[in-house]
């Protein structure tokens, strides 16, 4: 019986992240538009965009290979599997032991690997720009993320996300300097990985400012729909990660009843909304950095993560 | 029994070498030689695996060769069995590949005799049980691989590569000679069993560590002794490069493990700091060098340096835990290192085979002259992609498993009591994460520029697929990458006897864990299930594809590339290897390599092409090798004057030597 | 012993350290002054919290001095002087940001090692606060050494002094903290004035006020 409930919860989580991802993107866009004194698109516009793209023909470049056609599905699969393993309304997901936080980051890394290959496939210079800048950003963002994982794992005593979330819920955690540094580093990495201002502009059409958009320039139709959905899923994943690790209040425990699950779902939706609004405010209030300031930004995130880990190595109470 | 079987296979290999000389001219020489090597390696591999999984009896064989009072001792224990398996797996794959690839060799008589000798040398090093046999086999391995490097001797780059290789190999053997001399002590018991009973004092043991790092490390490719590796590995024929990078470096790791973990006795804790620091620096420097290359084989060779760094990080952690008595954590670290030894030999061999296939198909090693090969060589491209994904540590393949285990070992290290390690290990962890991310960047470049895009030269546009035997070897290795990634528990359990013998503990038994996960420490702490991750990805990808194709649309049409409305017909405008690496070169290369870019644009209206030059300086070559070379040259010039003395001066030299020896004899107590 | 009060003290000390790193990262003068104002604010909060925890009302005065003088008056005054004297607004650095941050990390590691070994018998949580304070001092020195701009060197000196005040308040029962901090602040005021007198003299070859009078703009 408990197994069936666990299965149901895991399945519900997988569907929930898939359904909510475009809504979060829609919310961020709308709040940004409002701050810029525009009316903004409706909240459900991303769903309409995805439906429209799915029904269109795919226009493929003449020299695109089979890899180009397979990559959107690979990227989507990797991102969806990763997003399904981040606790949203309940900790203790059924398959959480199959991939811990390091594996989740590596799954996102493999999505990025194939995305960068897709940029190089057609042989245009835009794709090359996107891919080369993306791997430069990744080469600093991923180590920073790993240092954040180290910090969290040393504090919580495990690399499993469900165990970490459970530990953060318990009263033993306390206000720790390393946690503060890790939170800051995680936010910086999340901004970089999701191609948000100040690292990259998700709405740009100028080559000088493109990173992610340049890699997917040649995609169209259902392929583009999948890639957009994967990008929204990745944003949802990072917001959920920050929420479950640094503001875990409201997360239901593994043995909770229906009422706690409902509270968990509501609090998750509230956290997503708050995260989306904060992201929109942050993006509107800051300018995009020059491309070669991004390594300094991410280098600072890496240093923060390293400092947090070092403090934990040196003294367990920090 | 297994030892005699392994020795007989080695004897067969040694016999094939002169056979290759005899039948060298005939057209059937290539298949015969490689076929015999294939059979011998398969038998040796099976023997090694049987010993590793089943028998725990250490079998010893003594042959009446070599030094008269010593004989030649051979022994197969758990460590030898594991490395024997790695060596012979690589040998099997290389021989299978060479059955197809060797047909395109233009100087087979320069390659065929030395190939079996090389294989035999590597097997003998792993089987050796006394210092003399070890050193002789080590030199034999180096010399036969040198001969293979010089196979295409008309190319001046290869000549230089062979020269540097010979110098570094001799230097490494000298260091190992001194090591064994120190270990054997003044009484001179060279058999490993005698050496194990002698416990050297702490300063001597420290000296042994340094000399082993120099000797075995230079063969493995530790920075700063790596300079020969990126010159020599690309110069050899591709199947030999695969063996040198994938297998010979592992034989060097075997030498290190044998001496430091077995022969020298209990380690001091500060040794791990040296090994960890060297490992971390090697990992990052190796991948940064690799990113700056546009020669495919040289990129792969530099990348071997990075992976050796990762292995040494694991070994350093194992040393740290062992020195502080934390046997369980040491087992985890050592398993991670040894698993990476196996994984790297598999995917590096696969990648070198791929580059060999590209070389045969196009005659080019330079990525900037390739491109679009995925359309002309689809199967080679597929297996090369699997190799790239494996080496970038992407789940669900095998590279991720060993990296994950290394991270878990790093997470156990706050329990280490010493301050130096507490400050060093987080830094090394950051270096490891940085090198992993940069490796992914490197292989996006390697695969993307070579296989994707549009062909940059006519030879790339005319490439053809490789023959079936080479493809079979590559598919075999790719399948092994997937299996080792999905079922890592099997390999971890196979390594358990090795680890148990050398650190006194082992990782928990993985076979019985639910759903075939691996649990390095405890279920509550962390676990990973490669099979489930693979299944989830396959299921969700297929589900998405099926749903979309059924419910939405599956129409497709072809058109010219969009390129923002300004498609450029010339393939030269797409990104090249150096342009792809430019952001990373600017971020890391300006500091590490003093990278400078010079662009010369002609004035408007002038039809001359613009010039773009990138200048990189190798800091280690400038700081270490060049001064030594200058000093040696200077000393040699000075000493050269000894050739031009008069007869009277020669006679006075002899007289002075005689007088000094007599004085020494008089004064010596 | 192990409670929320010590956690808050640690968090505030950690924030001070983080702001020191952030000062190292800046390459524009106005942003540096803003970060320094935050630094002084964090110091004021930290001292006020220590006053609350240790029940030492004289520390409230120190907090107030830090808040008014260093978080408000000095940054505003420096801002106006920069505008008036037209000082170059980008900070030239001797070493790049990455190298400075790496060296900063090394200094933090060094101060942790030193503090945790030297004060082996003391209360463990106070030791960590002292280690943070020493790190802030060292980072302030690093800033002074790696910057070519006089204003940023003054800011480095002031953040160094913030670290010293943090250390002094962390150690319970140090007398004369208020007097010492007032004295330091006056010292800093003199240094700032001195630097700008040098600049004035460079620009106009004199600091004689009467001679400067003739250069005033609106005089007919």
mmCIF file with all atom_site columns, C-alpha atoms in Angstrom, chain B residues 517-585:
data_model
loop_
_atom_site.group_PDB
_atom_site.id
_atom_site.type_symbol
_atom_site.label_atom_id
_atom_site.label_alt_id
_atom_site.label_comp_id
_atom_site.label_asym_id
_atom_site.label_entity_id
_atom_site.label_seq_id
_atom_site.pdbx_PDB_ins_code
_atom_site.Cartn_x
_atom_site.Cartn_y
_atom_site.Cartn_z
_atom_site.occupancy
_atom_site.B_iso_or_equiv
_atom_site.pdbx_formal_charge
_atom_site.auth_seq_id
_atom_site.auth_comp_id
_atom_site.auth_asym_id
_atom_site.auth_atom_id
_atom_site.pdbx_PDB_model_num
ATOM 1  C CA . UNK B 1 517 ? 22.509 0.267  -7.282  1.00 0.00 ? 517 UNK B CA 1
ATOM 2  C CA . UNK B 1 518 ? 25.915 0.974  -5.907  1.00 0.00 ? 518 UNK B CA 1
ATOM 3  C CA . UNK B 1 519 ? 26.143 2.005  -2.294  1.00 0.00 ? 519 UNK B CA 1
ATOM 4  C CA . UNK B 1 520 ? 29.660 3.130  -1.444  1.00 0.00 ? 520 UNK B CA 1
ATOM 5  C CA . UNK B 1 521 ? 29.200 3.723  2.261   1.00 0.00 ? 521 UNK B CA 1
ATOM 6  C CA . UNK B 1 522 ? 25.691 3.293  3.485   1.00 0.00 ? 522 UNK B CA 1
ATOM 7  C CA . UNK B 1 523 ? 22.257 3.374  1.932   1.00 0.00 ? 523 UNK B CA 1
ATOM 8  C CA . UNK B 1 524 ? 21.254 6.442  3.903   1.00 0.00 ? 524 UNK B CA 1
ATOM 9  C CA . UNK B 1 525 ? 24.261 8.358  2.780   1.00 0.00 ? 525 UNK B CA 1
ATOM 10 C CA . UNK B 1 526 ? 24.416 8.079  -0.958  1.00 0.00 ? 526 UNK B CA 1
ATOM 11 C CA . UNK B 1 527 ? 23.703 5.653  -3.737  1.00 0.00 ? 527 UNK B CA 1
ATOM 12 C CA . UNK B 1 528 ? 23.599 5.634  -7.502  1.00 0.00 ? 528 UNK B CA 1
ATOM 13 C CA . UNK B 1 529 ? 21.831 3.382  -9.911  1.00 0.00 ? 529 UNK B CA 1
ATOM 14 C CA . UNK B 1 530 ? 23.145 3.568  -13.432 1.00 0.00 ? 530 UNK B CA 1
ATOM 15 C CA . UNK B 1 531 ? 20.669 1.085  -14.815 1.00 0.00 ? 531 UNK B CA 1
ATOM 16 C CA . UNK B 1 532 ? 17.652 2.989  -13.567 1.00 0.00 ? 532 UNK B CA 1
ATOM 17 C CA . UNK B 1 533 ? 18.982 6.315  -14.808 1.00 0.00 ? 533 UNK B CA 1
ATOM 18 C CA . UNK B 1 534 ? 19.600 4.774  -18.220 1.00 0.00 ? 534 UNK B CA 1
ATOM 19 C CA . UNK B 1 535 ? 16.140 3.215  -18.295 1.00 0.00 ? 535 UNK B CA 1
ATOM 20 C CA . UNK B 1 536 ? 14.465 6.425  -17.196 1.00 0.00 ? 536 UNK B CA 1
ATOM 21 C CA . UNK B 1 537 ? 16.211 8.392  -19.887 1.00 0.00 ? 537 UNK B CA 1
ATOM 22 C CA . UNK B 1 538 ? 15.354 5.880  -22.580 1.00 0.00 ? 538 UNK B CA 1
ATOM 23 C CA . UNK B 1 539 ? 11.747 5.629  -21.448 1.00 0.00 ? 539 UNK B CA 1
ATOM 24 C CA . UNK B 1 540 ? 11.144 9.349  -21.142 1.00 0.00 ? 540 UNK B CA 1
ATOM 25 C CA . UNK B 1 541 ? 12.875 10.084 -24.439 1.00 0.00 ? 541 UNK B CA 1
ATOM 26 C CA . UNK B 1 542 ? 10.893 7.432  -26.305 1.00 0.00 ? 542 UNK B CA 1
ATOM 27 C CA . UNK B 1 543 ? 7.679  8.451  -24.588 1.00 0.00 ? 543 UNK B CA 1
ATOM 28 C CA . UNK B 1 544 ? 8.185  12.039 -25.646 1.00 0.00 ? 544 UNK B CA 1
ATOM 29 C CA . UNK B 1 545 ? 9.039  11.022 -29.197 1.00 0.00 ? 545 UNK B CA 1
ATOM 30 C CA . UNK B 1 546 ? 6.078  8.673  -29.504 1.00 0.00 ? 546 UNK B CA 1
ATOM 31 C CA . UNK B 1 547 ? 3.638  11.121 -27.960 1.00 0.00 ? 547 UNK B CA 1
ATOM 32 C CA . UNK B 1 548 ? 4.740  13.978 -30.137 1.00 0.00 ? 548 UNK B CA 1
ATOM 33 C CA . UNK B 1 549 ? 4.873  12.020 -33.339 1.00 0.00 ? 549 UNK B CA 1
ATOM 34 C CA . UNK B 1 550 ? 1.452  10.526 -32.705 1.00 0.00 ? 550 UNK B CA 1
ATOM 35 C CA . UNK B 1 551 ? -0.371 13.502 -31.294 1.00 0.00 ? 551 UNK B CA 1
ATOM 36 C CA . UNK B 1 552 ? 1.338  16.520 -32.805 1.00 0.00 ? 552 UNK B CA 1
ATOM 37 C CA . UNK B 1 553 ? 3.162  16.257 -36.090 1.00 0.00 ? 553 UNK B CA 1
ATOM 38 C CA . UNK B 1 554 ? 6.006  14.264 -37.570 1.00 0.00 ? 554 UNK B CA 1
ATOM 39 C CA . UNK B 1 555 ? 6.497  16.186 -40.768 1.00 0.00 ? 555 UNK B CA 1
ATOM 40 C CA . UNK B 1 556 ? 9.915  17.353 -41.751 1.00 0.00 ? 556 UNK B CA 1
ATOM 41 C CA . UNK B 1 557 ? 11.394 19.194 -44.676 1.00 0.00 ? 557 UNK B CA 1
ATOM 42 C CA . UNK B 1 558 ? 14.872 20.228 -45.622 1.00 0.00 ? 558 UNK B CA 1
ATOM 43 C CA . UNK B 1 559 ? 16.015 23.725 -46.440 1.00 0.00 ? 559 UNK B CA 1
ATOM 44 C CA . UNK B 1 560 ? 19.248 25.716 -46.436 1.00 0.00 ? 560 UNK B CA 1
ATOM 45 C CA . UNK B 1 561 ? 20.561 26.652 -42.979 1.00 0.00 ? 561 UNK B CA 1
ATOM 46 C CA . UNK B 1 562 ? 18.823 29.639 -41.397 1.00 0.00 ? 562 UNK B CA 1
ATOM 47 C CA . UNK B 1 563 ? 21.869 31.381 -39.886 1.00 0.00 ? 563 UNK B CA 1
ATOM 48 C CA . UNK B 1 564 ? 19.756 34.446 -39.068 1.00 0.00 ? 564 UNK B CA 1
ATOM 49 C CA . UNK B 1 565 ? 19.007 34.980 -42.748 1.00 0.00 ? 565 UNK B CA 1
ATOM 50 C CA . UNK B 1 566 ? 22.626 35.371 -43.876 1.00 0.00 ? 566 UNK B CA 1
ATOM 51 C CA . UNK B 1 567 ? 23.857 31.851 -44.609 1.00 0.00 ? 567 UNK B CA 1
ATOM 52 C CA . UNK B 1 568 ? 27.453 31.741 -45.726 1.00 0.00 ? 568 UNK B CA 1
ATOM 53 C CA . UNK B 1 569 ? 28.194 29.188 -48.447 1.00 0.00 ? 569 UNK B CA 1
ATOM 54 C CA . UNK B 1 570 ? 31.843 28.791 -47.536 1.00 0.00 ? 570 UNK B CA 1
ATOM 55 C CA . UNK B 1 571 ? 32.572 26.171 -44.903 1.00 0.00 ? 571 UNK B CA 1
ATOM 56 C CA . UNK B 1 572 ? 35.600 28.146 -43.787 1.00 0.00 ? 572 UNK B CA 1
ATOM 57 C CA . UNK B 1 573 ? 33.359 30.611 -41.935 1.00 0.00 ? 573 UNK B CA 1
ATOM 58 C CA . UNK B 1 574 ? 32.193 28.023 -39.431 1.00 0.00 ? 574 UNK B CA 1
ATOM 59 C CA . UNK B 1 575 ? 33.911 27.769 -36.105 1.00 0.00 ? 575 UNK B CA 1
ATOM 60 C CA . UNK B 1 576 ? 37.333 26.132 -36.122 1.00 0.00 ? 576 UNK B CA 1
ATOM 61 C CA . UNK B 1 577 ? 39.101 24.455 -33.236 1.00 0.00 ? 577 UNK B CA 1
ATOM 62 C CA . UNK B 1 578 ? 40.989 27.549 -32.151 1.00 0.00 ? 578 UNK B CA 1
ATOM 63 C CA . UNK B 1 579 ? 37.916 29.760 -32.388 1.00 0.00 ? 579 UNK B CA 1
ATOM 64 C CA . UNK B 1 580 ? 35.922 27.292 -30.331 1.00 0.00 ? 580 UNK B CA 1
ATOM 65 C CA . UNK B 1 581 ? 38.562 27.335 -27.641 1.00 0.00 ? 581 UNK B CA 1
ATOM 66 C CA . UNK B 1 582 ? 38.924 31.130 -27.715 1.00 0.00 ? 582 UNK B CA 1
ATOM 67 C CA . UNK B 1 583 ? 36.707 31.976 -24.704 1.00 0.00 ? 583 UNK B CA 1
ATOM 68 C CA . UNK B 1 584 ? 38.411 29.373 -22.558 1.00 0.00 ? 584 UNK B CA 1
ATOM 69 C CA . UNK B 1 585 ? 41.800 30.379 -23.901 1.00 0.00 ? 585 UNK B CA 1
#
